[in-house]
Coordinates of C-alpha atoms and ligand atoms in Angstrom, one line a residue:
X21 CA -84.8 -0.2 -52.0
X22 CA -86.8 0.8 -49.3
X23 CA -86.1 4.7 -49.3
X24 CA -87.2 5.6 -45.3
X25 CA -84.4 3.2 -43.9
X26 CA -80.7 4.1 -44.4
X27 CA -78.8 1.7 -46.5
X28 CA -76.3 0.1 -44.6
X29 CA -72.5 0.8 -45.8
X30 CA -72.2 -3.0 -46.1
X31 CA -75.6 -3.3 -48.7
X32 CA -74.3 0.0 -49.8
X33 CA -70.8 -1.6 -51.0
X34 CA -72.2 -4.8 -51.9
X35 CA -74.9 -3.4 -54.5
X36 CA -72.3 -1.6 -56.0
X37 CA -70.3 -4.6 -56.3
X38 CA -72.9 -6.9 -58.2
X39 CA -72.8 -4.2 -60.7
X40 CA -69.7 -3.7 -61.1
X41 CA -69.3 -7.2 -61.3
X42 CA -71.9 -7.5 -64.0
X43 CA -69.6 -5.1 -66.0
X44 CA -71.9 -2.7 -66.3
X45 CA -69.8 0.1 -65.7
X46 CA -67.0 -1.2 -68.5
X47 CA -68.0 -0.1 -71.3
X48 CA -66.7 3.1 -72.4
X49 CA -70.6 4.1 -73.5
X50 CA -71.4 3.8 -70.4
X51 CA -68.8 6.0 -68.6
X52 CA -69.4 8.7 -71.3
X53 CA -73.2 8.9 -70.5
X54 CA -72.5 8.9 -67.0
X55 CA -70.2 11.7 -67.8
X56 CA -72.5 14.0 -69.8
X57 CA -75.4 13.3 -67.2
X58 CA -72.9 15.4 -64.2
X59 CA -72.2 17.7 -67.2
X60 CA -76.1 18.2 -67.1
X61 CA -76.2 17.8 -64.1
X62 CA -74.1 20.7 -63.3
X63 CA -75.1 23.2 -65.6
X64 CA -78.9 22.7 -64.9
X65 CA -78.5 23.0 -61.2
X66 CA -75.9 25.7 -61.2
X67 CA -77.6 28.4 -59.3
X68 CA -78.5 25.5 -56.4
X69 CA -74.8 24.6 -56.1
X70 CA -73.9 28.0 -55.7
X71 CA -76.8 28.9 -53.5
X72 CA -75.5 25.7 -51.2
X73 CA -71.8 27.2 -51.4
X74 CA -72.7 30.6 -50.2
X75 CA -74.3 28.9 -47.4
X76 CA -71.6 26.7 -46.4
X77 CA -68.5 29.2 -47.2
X78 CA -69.9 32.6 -48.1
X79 CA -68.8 31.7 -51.5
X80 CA -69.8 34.2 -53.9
X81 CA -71.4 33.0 -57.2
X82 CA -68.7 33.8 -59.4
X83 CA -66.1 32.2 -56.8
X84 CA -68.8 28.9 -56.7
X85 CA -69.3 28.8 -60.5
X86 CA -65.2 29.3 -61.4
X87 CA -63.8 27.3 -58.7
X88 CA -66.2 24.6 -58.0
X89 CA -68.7 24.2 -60.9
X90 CA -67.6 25.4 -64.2
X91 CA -64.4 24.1 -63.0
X92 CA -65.9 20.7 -62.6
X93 CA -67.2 21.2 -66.2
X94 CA -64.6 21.6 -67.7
X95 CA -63.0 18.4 -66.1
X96 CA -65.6 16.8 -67.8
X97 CA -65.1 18.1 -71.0
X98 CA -61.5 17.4 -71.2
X99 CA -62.6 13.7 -70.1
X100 CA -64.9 13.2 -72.5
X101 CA -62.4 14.7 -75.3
X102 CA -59.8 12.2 -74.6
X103 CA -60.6 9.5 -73.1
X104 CA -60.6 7.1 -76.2
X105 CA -56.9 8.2 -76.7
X106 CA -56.2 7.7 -72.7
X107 CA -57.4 4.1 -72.6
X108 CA -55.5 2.8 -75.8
X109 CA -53.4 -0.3 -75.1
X110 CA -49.6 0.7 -75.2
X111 CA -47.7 -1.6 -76.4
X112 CA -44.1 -2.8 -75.1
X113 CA -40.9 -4.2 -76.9
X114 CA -40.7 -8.1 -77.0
X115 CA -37.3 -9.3 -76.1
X116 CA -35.5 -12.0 -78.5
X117 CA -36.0 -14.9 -76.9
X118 CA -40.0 -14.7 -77.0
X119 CA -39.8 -15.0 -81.2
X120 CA -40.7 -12.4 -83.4
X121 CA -43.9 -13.3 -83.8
X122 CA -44.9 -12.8 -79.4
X123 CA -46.4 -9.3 -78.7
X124 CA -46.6 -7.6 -75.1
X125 CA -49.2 -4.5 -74.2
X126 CA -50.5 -2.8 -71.3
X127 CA -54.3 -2.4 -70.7
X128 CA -56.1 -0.2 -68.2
X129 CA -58.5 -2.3 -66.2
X130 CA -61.2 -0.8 -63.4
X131 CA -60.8 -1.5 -60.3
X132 CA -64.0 -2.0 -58.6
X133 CA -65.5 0.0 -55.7
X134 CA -64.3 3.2 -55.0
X135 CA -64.3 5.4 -51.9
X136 CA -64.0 9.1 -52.1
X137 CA -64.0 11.5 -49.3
X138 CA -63.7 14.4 -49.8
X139 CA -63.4 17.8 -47.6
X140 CA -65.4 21.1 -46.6
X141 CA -63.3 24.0 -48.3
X142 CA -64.0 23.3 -52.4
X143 CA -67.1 20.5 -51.4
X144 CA -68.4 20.1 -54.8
X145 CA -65.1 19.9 -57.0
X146 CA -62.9 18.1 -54.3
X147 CA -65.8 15.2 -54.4
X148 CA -67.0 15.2 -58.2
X149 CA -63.6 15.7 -60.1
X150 CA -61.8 12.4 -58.5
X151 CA -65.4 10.6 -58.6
X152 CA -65.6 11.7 -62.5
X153 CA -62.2 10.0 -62.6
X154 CA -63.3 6.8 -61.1
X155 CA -66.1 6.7 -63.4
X156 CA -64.3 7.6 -66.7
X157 CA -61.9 4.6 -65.4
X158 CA -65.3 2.3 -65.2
X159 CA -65.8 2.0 -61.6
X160 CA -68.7 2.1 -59.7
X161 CA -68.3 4.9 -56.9
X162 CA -69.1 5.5 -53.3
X163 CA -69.0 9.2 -52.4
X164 CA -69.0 10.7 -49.0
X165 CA -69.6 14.5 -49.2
X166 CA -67.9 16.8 -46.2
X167 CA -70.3 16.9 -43.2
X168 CA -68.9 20.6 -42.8
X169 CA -70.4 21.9 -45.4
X170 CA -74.0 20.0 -45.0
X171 CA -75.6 22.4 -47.6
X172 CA -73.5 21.3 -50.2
X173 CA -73.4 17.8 -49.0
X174 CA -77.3 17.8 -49.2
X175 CA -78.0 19.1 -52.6
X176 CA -75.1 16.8 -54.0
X177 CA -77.1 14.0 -52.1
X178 CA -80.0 14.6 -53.8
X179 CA -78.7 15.6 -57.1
X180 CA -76.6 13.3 -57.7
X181 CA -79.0 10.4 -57.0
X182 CA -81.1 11.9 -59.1
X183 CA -79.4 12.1 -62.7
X184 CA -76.8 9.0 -62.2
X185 CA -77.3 5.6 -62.4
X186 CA -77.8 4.5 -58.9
X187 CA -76.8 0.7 -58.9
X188 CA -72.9 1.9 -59.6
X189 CA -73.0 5.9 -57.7
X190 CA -74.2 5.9 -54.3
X191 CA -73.8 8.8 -52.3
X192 CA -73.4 8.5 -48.2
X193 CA -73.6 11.9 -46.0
X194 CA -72.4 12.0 -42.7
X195 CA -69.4 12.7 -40.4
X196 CA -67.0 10.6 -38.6
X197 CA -69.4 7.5 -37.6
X198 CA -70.8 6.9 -40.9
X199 CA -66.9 7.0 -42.6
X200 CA -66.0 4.7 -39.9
X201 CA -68.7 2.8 -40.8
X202 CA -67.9 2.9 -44.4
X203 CA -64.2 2.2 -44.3
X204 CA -64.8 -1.0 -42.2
X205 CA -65.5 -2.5 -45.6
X206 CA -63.4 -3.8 -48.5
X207 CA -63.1 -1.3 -51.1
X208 CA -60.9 -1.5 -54.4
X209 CA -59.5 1.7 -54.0
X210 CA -59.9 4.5 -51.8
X211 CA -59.1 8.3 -52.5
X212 CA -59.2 10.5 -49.5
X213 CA -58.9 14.5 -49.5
X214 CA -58.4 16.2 -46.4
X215 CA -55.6 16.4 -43.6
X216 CA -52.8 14.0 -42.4
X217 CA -54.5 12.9 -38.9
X218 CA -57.4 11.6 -40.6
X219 CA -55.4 10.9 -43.9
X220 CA -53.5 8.2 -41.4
X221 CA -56.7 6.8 -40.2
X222 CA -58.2 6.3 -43.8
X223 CA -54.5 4.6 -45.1
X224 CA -55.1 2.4 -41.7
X225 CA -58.6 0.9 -42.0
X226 CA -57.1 0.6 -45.9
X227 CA -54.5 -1.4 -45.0
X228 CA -56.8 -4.2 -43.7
X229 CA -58.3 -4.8 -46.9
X230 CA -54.9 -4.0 -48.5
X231 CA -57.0 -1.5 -50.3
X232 CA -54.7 0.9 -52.3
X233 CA -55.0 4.7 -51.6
X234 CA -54.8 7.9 -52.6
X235 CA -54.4 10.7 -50.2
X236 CA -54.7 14.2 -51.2
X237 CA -53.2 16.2 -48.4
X238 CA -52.2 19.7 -47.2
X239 CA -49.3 21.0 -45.2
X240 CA -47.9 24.6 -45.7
X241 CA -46.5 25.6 -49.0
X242 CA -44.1 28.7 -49.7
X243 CA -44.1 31.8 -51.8
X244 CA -40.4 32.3 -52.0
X245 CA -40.0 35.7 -53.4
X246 CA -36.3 37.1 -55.3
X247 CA -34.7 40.2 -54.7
X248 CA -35.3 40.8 -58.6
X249 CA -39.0 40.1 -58.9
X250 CA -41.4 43.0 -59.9
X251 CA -43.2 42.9 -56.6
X252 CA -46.6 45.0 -57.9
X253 CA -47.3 41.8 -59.7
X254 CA -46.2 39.2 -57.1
X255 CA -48.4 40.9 -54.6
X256 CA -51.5 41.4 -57.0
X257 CA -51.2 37.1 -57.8
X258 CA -50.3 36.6 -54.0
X259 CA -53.2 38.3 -52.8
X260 CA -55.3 36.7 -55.6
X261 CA -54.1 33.4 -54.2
X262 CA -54.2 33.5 -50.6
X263 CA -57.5 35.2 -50.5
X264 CA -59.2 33.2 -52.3
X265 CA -62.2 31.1 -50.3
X266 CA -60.4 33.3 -47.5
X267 CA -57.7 31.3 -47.3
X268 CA -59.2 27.7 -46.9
X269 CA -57.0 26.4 -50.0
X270 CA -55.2 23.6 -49.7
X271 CA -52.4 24.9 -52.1
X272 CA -52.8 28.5 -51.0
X273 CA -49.4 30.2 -50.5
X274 CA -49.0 29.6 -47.3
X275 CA -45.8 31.8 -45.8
X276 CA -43.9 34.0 -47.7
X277 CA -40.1 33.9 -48.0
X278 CA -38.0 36.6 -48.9
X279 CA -35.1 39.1 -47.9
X280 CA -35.7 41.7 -45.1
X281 CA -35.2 44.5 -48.0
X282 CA -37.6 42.7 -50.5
X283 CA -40.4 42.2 -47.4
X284 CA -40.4 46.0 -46.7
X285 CA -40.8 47.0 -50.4
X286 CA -43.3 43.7 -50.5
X287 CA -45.5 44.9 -47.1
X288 CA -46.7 48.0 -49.3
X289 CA -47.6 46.4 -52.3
X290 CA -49.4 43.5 -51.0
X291 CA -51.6 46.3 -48.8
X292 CA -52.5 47.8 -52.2
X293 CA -53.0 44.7 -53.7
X294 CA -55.6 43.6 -51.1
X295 CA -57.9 46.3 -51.1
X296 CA -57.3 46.4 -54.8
X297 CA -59.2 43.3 -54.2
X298 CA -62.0 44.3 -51.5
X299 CA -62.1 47.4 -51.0
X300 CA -61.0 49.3 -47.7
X301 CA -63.7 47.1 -45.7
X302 CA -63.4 43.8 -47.0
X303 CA -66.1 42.6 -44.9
X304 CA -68.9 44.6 -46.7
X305 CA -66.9 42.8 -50.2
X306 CA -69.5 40.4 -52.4
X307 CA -66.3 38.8 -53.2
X308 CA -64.8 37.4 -50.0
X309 CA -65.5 34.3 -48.0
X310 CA -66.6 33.4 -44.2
X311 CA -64.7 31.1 -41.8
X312 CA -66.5 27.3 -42.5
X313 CA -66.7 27.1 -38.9
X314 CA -66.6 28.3 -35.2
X315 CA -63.7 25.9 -34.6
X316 CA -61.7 27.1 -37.4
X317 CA -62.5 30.8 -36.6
X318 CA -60.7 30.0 -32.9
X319 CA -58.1 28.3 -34.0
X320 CA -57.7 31.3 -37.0
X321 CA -57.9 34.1 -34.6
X322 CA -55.1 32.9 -32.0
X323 CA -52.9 33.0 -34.9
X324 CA -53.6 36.7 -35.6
X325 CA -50.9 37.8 -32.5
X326 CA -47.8 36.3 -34.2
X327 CA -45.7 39.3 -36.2
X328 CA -45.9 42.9 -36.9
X329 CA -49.7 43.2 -38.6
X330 CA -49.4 45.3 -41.7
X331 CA -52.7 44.6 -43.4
X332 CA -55.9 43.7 -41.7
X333 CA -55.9 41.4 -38.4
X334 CA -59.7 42.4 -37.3
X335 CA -62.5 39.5 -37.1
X336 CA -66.2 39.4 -35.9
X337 CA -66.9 36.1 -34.8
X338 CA -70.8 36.5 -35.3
X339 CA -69.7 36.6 -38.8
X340 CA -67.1 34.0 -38.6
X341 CA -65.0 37.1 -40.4
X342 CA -61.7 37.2 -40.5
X343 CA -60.1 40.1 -42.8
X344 CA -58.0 39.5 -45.0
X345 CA -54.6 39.7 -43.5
X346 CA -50.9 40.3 -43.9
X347 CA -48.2 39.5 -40.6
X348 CA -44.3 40.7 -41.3
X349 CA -41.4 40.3 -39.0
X350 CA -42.7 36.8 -38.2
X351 CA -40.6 34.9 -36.4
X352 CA -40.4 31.4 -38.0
X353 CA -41.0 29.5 -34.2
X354 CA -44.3 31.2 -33.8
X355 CA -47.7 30.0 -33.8
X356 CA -48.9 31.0 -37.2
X357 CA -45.6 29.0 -38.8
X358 CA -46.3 25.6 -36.5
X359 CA -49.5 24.4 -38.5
X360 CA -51.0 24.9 -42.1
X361 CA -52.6 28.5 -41.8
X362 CA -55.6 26.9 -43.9
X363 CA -57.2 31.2 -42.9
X364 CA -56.8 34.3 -45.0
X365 CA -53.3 34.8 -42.9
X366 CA -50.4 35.5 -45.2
X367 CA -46.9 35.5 -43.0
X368 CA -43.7 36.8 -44.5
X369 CA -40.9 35.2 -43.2
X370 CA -37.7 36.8 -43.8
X371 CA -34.2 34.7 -45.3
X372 CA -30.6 35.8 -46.3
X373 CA -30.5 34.2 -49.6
X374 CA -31.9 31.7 -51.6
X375 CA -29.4 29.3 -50.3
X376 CA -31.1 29.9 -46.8
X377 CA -35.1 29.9 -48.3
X378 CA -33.5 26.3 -49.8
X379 CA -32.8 25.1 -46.7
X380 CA -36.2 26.9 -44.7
X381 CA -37.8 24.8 -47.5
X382 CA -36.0 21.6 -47.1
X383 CA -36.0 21.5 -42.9
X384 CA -39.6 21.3 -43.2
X385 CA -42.1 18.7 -44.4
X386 CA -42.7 18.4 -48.3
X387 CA -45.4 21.0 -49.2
X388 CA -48.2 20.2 -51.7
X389 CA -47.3 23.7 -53.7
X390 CA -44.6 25.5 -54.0
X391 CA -44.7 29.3 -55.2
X392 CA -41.3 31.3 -56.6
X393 CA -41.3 34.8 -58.3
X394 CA -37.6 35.3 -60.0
X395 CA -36.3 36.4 -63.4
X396 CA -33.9 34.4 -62.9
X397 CA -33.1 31.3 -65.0
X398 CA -30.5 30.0 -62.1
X399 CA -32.9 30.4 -59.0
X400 CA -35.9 28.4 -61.6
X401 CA -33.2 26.1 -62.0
X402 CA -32.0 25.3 -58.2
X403 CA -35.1 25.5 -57.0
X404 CA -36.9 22.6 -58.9
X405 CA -33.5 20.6 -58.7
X406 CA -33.2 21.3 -54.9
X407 CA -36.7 20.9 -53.2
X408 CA -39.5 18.7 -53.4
X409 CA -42.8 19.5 -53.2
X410 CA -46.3 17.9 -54.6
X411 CA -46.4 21.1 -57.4
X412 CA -44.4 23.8 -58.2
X413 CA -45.7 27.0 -59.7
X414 CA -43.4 29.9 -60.8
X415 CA -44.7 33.2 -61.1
X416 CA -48.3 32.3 -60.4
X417 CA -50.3 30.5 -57.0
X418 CA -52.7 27.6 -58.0
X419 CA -52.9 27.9 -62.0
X420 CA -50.9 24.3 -62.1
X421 CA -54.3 22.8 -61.0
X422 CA -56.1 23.9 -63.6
X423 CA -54.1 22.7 -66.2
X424 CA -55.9 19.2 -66.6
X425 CA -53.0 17.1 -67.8
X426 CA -50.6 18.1 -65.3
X427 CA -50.7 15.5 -62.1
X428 CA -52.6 16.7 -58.9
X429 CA -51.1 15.5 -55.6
X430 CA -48.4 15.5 -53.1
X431 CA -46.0 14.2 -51.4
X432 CA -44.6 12.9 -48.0
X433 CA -46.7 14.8 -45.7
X434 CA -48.5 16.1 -48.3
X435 CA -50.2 13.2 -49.6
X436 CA -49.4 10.5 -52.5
X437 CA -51.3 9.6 -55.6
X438 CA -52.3 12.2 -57.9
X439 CA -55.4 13.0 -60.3
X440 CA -56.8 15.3 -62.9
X441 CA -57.1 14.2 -66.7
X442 CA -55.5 11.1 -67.5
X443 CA -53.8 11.2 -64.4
X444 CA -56.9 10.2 -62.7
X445 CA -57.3 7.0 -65.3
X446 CA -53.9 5.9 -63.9
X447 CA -55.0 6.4 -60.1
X448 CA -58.5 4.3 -61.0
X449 CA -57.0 1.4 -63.3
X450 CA -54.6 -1.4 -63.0
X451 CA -52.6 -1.1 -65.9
X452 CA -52.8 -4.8 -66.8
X453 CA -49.5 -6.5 -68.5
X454 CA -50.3 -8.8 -71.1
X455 CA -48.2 -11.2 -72.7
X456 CA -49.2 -13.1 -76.2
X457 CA -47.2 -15.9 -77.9
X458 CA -49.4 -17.5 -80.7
X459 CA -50.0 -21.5 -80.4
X460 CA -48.9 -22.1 -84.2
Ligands
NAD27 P1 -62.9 17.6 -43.4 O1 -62.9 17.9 -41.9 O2 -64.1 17.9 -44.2 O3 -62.5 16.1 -43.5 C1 -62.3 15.5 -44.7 C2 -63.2 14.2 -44.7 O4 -62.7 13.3 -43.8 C3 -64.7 14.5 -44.4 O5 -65.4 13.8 -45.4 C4 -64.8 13.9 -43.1 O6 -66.1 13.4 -42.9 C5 -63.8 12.8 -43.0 N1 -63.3 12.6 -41.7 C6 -63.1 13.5 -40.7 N2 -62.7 12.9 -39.6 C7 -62.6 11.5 -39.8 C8 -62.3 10.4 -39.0 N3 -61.9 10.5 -37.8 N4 -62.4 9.2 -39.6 C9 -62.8 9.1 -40.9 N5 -63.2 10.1 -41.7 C10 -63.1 11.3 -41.1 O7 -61.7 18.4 -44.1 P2 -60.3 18.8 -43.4 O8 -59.5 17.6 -43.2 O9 -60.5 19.8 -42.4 O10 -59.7 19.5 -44.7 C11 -58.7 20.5 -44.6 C12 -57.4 19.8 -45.0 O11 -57.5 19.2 -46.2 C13 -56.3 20.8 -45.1 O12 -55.1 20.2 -44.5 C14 -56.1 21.0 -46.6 O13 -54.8 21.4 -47.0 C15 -56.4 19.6 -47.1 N6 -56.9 19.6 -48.4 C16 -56.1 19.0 -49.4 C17 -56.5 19.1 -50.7 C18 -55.7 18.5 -51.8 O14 -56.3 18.4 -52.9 N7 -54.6 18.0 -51.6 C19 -57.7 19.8 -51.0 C20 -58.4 20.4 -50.0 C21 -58.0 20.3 -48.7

């Protein structure tokens, strides 16, 4: 391949495909090498990841190494660990009228080609964790790194070329002409992260090809907080959560729901929490994130006007800086509850009852996380009988992602499919049925 001149997304698909094809990429061996190479991969070019993710995000290194790389790591790990066990045939009963002697299994095939797109706000471990999937699954693998964070996207471009085996990984940058581009071809299966506009685009060049997908999406997921909950701890793990990347989570708490007399006591404590955090000037913290962009720093700072501002609210736009910030009193028609905050903007919204936080929950799209702090047994109960949502996570924001053999996805509006551990060997196989009678 001539390196000067571009591949073209067609050549790009169609290289892959003779490989895959040649069933290179089946054997378990195979995957497992391609495995351990990221693995080296990651941990030999740690400091440039990071480097890349404090220039994209303002990431600091223990954010970039915890969230993104080691993360990532251990994703590997627990791959390489089980995946023997994950791709054993399961066998099914035979019904009578086959003869004892017939026997019925499923098998996990590949599928082929895979796309994965992934977004700007975790760049490395929202592309390499699904596209470790695909590969422990014996696919070959297209990725398309986030054009909004083009340091990460560059060093993942080169890297990866670098230690993978290039005839099945290929690695496109760009923005929105070049995924055009690349979803005007037939893929086996596509996995998409990032929001529902372009999640709809992705599912409609899909359905062309009748390409299955997976679409990892985000929306705006509650912290419903009890009357009984010790709130010093809810605040410090809200805080924790929200602030994260500053804000740019997908399944950051979003809103907070609670009773006027819990938000008063729960205003206080989630000040102390925060600058527990970062200090009294956040902005001079080693620990707290930038803005990715100009156009998400506008669209961030219009939302600072809606409620009573109890913590933070300042931002310096030569910094894209936006402090970490806390809203009460917010009324649920205004701007900062239309649209996922996706910004280091925690609302608290207030409710009667949990009967009324049920229904809050329930009038609105299907959230990819949802957060409740209770002691009680009843409100656990109701609440994971009567609401829906992609996760649910009591007493602690995010953790459920890390805990590899729990499914990662949503629902409805908030995506469909889901990955991590052997999840992502079911999004990345057929699970082939297969039938045997003997002849004799
Ligand atoms: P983004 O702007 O980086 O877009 C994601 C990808 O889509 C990029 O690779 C981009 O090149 C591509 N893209 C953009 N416009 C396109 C178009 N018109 N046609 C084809 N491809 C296009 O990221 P984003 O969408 O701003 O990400 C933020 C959203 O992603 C939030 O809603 C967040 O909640 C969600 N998210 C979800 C998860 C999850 O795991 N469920 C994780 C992270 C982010």
């Amino acid at each position: 391949m001539n390196q000067s001149i571009p591949e073209q997304p067609a050549d790009v698909v169609s290289r892959l495909r003779a490989t895959f094809r040649s069933g290179r990429t089946k054997p378990v061996a195979w995957r497992t090498d391609q495995l351990r190479r990221l693995r080296g991969m990651l941990t030999s070019h740690g400091e440039d990841f990071a480097a890349a993710l404090r220039e994209d995000l303002g990431k600091s290194s223990t954010e970039a190494f915890r969230t993104e790389i080691d993360f990532t790591v251990r994703e590997i790990d627990h791959t390489l660990e089980h995946l023997d066990g994950w791709l054993l045939p399961e066998s099914a009963p035979v019904p009578a009228h086959l003869g004892a002697d017939a026997m019925a299994w499923t098998q996990y095939d590949p599928l082929g080609v895979v796309l994965v797109i992934a977004p700007w706000n975790y760049p490395l471990q929202l592309l390499l964790t699904p596209m470790l999937g695909a590969l422990a699954a014996g696919n070959a693998v297209v990725a398309k790194p986030s054009e909004l964070a083009p340091a990460t996207s560059a060093v993942l471009a080169r890297l990866l070329s670098r230690h993978l085996d290039t005839d099945a990984v290929a690695v496109v940058e760009g923005g929105v002409p070049e995924t055009t581009a690349l979803l005007a071809e037939r893929f086996d299966q596509i996995f998409y992260t990032g929001n529902g506009t372009v999640g709809r685009v992705v599912m409609r060049a899909a359905a062309e090809h009748l390409t299955p997908v997976a679409l990892e999406l985000g929306g705006k997921s509650p912290a419903f907080v009890d009357r009984d909950a010790e709130l010093g701890t809810v605040a410090d793990r809200l805080a924790r959560g929200k602030f994260l990347n500053a804000g740019q989570t997908c399944v950051a708490p979003d809103y907070v729901l609670t009773d006027p007399e819990t938000a008063r006591a729960l205003e206080a404590e989630l000040a102390r929490a925060t600058e527990a955090l970062f200090g009294s000037e956040p902005r001079t913290s080693a620990e707290y994130g930038r803005i990715v962009n100009e156009r998400h720093f506008e669209r961030l700072t219009a939302l600072l006007g809606s409620g009573r501002t109890v913590v933070g609210g300042d931002s310096d736009r030569e910094t894209k800086y936006i402090a970490p910030t806390v809203l009460a009193d917010v009324d649920p028609e205004s701007p900062v509850m239309r649209e996922e905050i996706f910004g280091p903007i925690l609302p608290i919204v207030t409710v009667a009852d949990l009967d009324e936080a049920i229904g809050f929950i329930n009038d609105r799209d299907k959230p990819l996380a949802l957060y409740v702090f209770t002691d009680s047994d009843t409100t656990r109960r109701r609440i994971a009988a009567e609401t829906s949502s992609g996760g649910l996570g009591f007493g602690l924001p995010l953790a459920h992602l890390t805990v590899s053999d729990l499914p990662f996805g949503g629902v409805g509006e908030s995506g469909m499919g889901s990955y991590h551990g052997r999840w992502s060997i079911e999004t990345f196989s057929h699970r082939k049925a297969v039938l045997e009678k003997p002849l004799g």
